[in-house]
PDB file of C-alpha atoms in Angstrom:
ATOM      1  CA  UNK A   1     114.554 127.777  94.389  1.00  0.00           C
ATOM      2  CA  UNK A   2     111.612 128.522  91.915  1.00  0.00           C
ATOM      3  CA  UNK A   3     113.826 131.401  90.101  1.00  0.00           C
ATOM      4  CA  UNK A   4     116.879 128.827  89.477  1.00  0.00           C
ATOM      5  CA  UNK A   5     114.055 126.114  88.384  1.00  0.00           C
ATOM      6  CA  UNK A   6     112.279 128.585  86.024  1.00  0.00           C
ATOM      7  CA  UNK A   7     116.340 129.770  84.783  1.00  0.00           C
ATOM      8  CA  UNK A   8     117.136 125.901  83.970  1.00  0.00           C
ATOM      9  CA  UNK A   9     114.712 125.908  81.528  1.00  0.00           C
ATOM     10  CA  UNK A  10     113.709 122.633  83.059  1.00  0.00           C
ATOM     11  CA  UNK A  11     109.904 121.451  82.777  1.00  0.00           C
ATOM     12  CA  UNK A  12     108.273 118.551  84.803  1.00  0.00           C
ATOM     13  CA  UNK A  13     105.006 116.734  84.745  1.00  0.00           C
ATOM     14  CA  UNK A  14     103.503 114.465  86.697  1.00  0.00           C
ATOM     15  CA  UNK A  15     102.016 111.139  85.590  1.00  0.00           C
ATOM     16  CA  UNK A  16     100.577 108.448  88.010  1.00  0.00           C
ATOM     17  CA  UNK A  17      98.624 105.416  87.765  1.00  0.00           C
ATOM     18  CA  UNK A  18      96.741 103.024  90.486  1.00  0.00           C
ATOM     19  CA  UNK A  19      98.041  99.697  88.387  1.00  0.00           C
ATOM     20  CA  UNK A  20     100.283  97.775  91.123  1.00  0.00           C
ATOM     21  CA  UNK A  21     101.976  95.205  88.412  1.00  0.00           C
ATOM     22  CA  UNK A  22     103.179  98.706  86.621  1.00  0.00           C
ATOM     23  CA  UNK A  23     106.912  98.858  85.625  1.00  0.00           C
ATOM     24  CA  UNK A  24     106.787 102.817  86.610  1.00  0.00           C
ATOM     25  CA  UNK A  25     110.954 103.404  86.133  1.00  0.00           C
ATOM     26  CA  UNK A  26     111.186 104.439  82.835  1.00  0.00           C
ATOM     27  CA  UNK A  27     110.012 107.212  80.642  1.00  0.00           C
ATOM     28  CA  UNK A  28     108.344 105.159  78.110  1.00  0.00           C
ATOM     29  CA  UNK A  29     106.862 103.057  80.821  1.00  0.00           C
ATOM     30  CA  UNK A  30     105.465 106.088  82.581  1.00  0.00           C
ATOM     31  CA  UNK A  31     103.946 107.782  79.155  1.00  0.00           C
ATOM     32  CA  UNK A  32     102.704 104.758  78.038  1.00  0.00           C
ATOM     33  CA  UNK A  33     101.083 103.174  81.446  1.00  0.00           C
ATOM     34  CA  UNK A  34     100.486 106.785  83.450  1.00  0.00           C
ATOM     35  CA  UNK A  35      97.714 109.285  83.631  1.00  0.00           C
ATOM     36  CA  UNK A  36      99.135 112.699  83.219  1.00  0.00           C
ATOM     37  CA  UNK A  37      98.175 114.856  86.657  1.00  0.00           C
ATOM     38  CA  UNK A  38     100.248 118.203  85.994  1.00  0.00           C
ATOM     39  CA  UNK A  39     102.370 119.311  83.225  1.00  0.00           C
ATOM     40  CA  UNK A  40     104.656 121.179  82.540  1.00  0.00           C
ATOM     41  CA  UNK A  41     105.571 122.973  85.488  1.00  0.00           C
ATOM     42  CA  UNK A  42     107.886 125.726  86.683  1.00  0.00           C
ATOM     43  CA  UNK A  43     107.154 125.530  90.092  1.00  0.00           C
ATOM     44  CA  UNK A  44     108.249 123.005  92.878  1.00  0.00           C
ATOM     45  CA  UNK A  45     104.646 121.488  93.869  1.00  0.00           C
ATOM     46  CA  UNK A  46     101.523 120.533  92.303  1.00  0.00           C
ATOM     47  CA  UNK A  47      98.303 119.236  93.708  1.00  0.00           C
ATOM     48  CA  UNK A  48      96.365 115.797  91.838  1.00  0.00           C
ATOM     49  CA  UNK A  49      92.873 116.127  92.188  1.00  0.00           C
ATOM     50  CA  UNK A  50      90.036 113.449  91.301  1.00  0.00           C
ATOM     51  CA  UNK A  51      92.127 110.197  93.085  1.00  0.00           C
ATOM     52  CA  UNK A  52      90.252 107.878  94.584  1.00  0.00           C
ATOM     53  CA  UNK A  53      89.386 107.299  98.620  1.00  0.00           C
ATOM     54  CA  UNK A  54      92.093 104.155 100.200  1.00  0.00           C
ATOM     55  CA  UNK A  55      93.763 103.477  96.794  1.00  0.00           C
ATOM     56  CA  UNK A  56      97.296 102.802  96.174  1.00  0.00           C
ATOM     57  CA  UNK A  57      98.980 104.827  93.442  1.00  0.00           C
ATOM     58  CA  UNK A  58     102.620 104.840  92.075  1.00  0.00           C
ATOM     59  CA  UNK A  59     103.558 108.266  91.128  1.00  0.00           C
ATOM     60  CA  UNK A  60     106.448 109.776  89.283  1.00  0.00           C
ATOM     61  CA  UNK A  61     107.725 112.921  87.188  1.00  0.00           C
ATOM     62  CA  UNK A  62     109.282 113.212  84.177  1.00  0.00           C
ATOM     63  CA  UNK A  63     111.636 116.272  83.714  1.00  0.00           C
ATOM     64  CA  UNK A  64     111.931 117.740  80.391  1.00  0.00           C
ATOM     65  CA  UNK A  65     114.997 119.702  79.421  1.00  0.00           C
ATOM     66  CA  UNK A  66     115.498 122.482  77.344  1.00  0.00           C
ATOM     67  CA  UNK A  67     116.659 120.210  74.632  1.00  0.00           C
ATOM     68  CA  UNK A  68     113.694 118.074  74.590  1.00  0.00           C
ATOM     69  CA  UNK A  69     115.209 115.144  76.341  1.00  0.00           C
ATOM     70  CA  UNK A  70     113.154 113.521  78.862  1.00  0.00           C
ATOM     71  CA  UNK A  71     113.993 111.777  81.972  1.00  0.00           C
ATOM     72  CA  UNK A  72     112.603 110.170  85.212  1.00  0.00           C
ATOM     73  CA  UNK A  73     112.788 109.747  88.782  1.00  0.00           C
ATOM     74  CA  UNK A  74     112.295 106.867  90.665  1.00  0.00           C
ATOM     75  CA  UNK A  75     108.843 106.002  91.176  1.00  0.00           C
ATOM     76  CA  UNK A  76     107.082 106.733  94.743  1.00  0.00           C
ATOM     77  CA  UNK A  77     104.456 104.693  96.176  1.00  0.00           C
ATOM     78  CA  UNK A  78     101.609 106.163  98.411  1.00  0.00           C
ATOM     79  CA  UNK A  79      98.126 105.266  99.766  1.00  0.00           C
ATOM     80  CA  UNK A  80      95.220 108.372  99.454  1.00  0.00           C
ATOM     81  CA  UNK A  81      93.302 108.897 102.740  1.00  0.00           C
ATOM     82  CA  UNK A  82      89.921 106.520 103.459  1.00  0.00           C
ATOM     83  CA  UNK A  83      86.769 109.012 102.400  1.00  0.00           C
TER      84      UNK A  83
END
């Protein structure tokens, strides 16, 4: 839930980029090669605005603990609607 998220002290952002050669697996990869689309959030969605019409994007979020340490998941790959 949103309470236990917010309690972990857990922090994620989201970081995308329409580059189809990208290596998008690791944490450096992703800060390095992504755009940032929503940080730092305590909540279990978030919405990407300004991507454009029948482009292919590889998205993924990186999950900062309380500690500072930062990790990934594994990248997902998705198509945006035709305008």
């Amino acid at each position: 839930s949103e309470d236990e998220l917010i309690a972990s002290g857990l922090s994620y952002s989201v970081y995308y980029t329409d580059d189809s050669e990208a290596d998008f697996s690791t944490v450096d990869n992703i800060l390095a090669k992504g755009t940032l689309g929503a940080s730092d959030l305590k909540t279990l969605s978030a919405t990407i605005s300004m991507l454009a019409a029948g482009t292919d994007y590889k998205f993924n979020v990186v999950v900062r603990d309380a500690n500072g340490e930062k990790y990934c998941y594994s990248p997902i790959k998705v198509q945006t609607k035709t305008a």
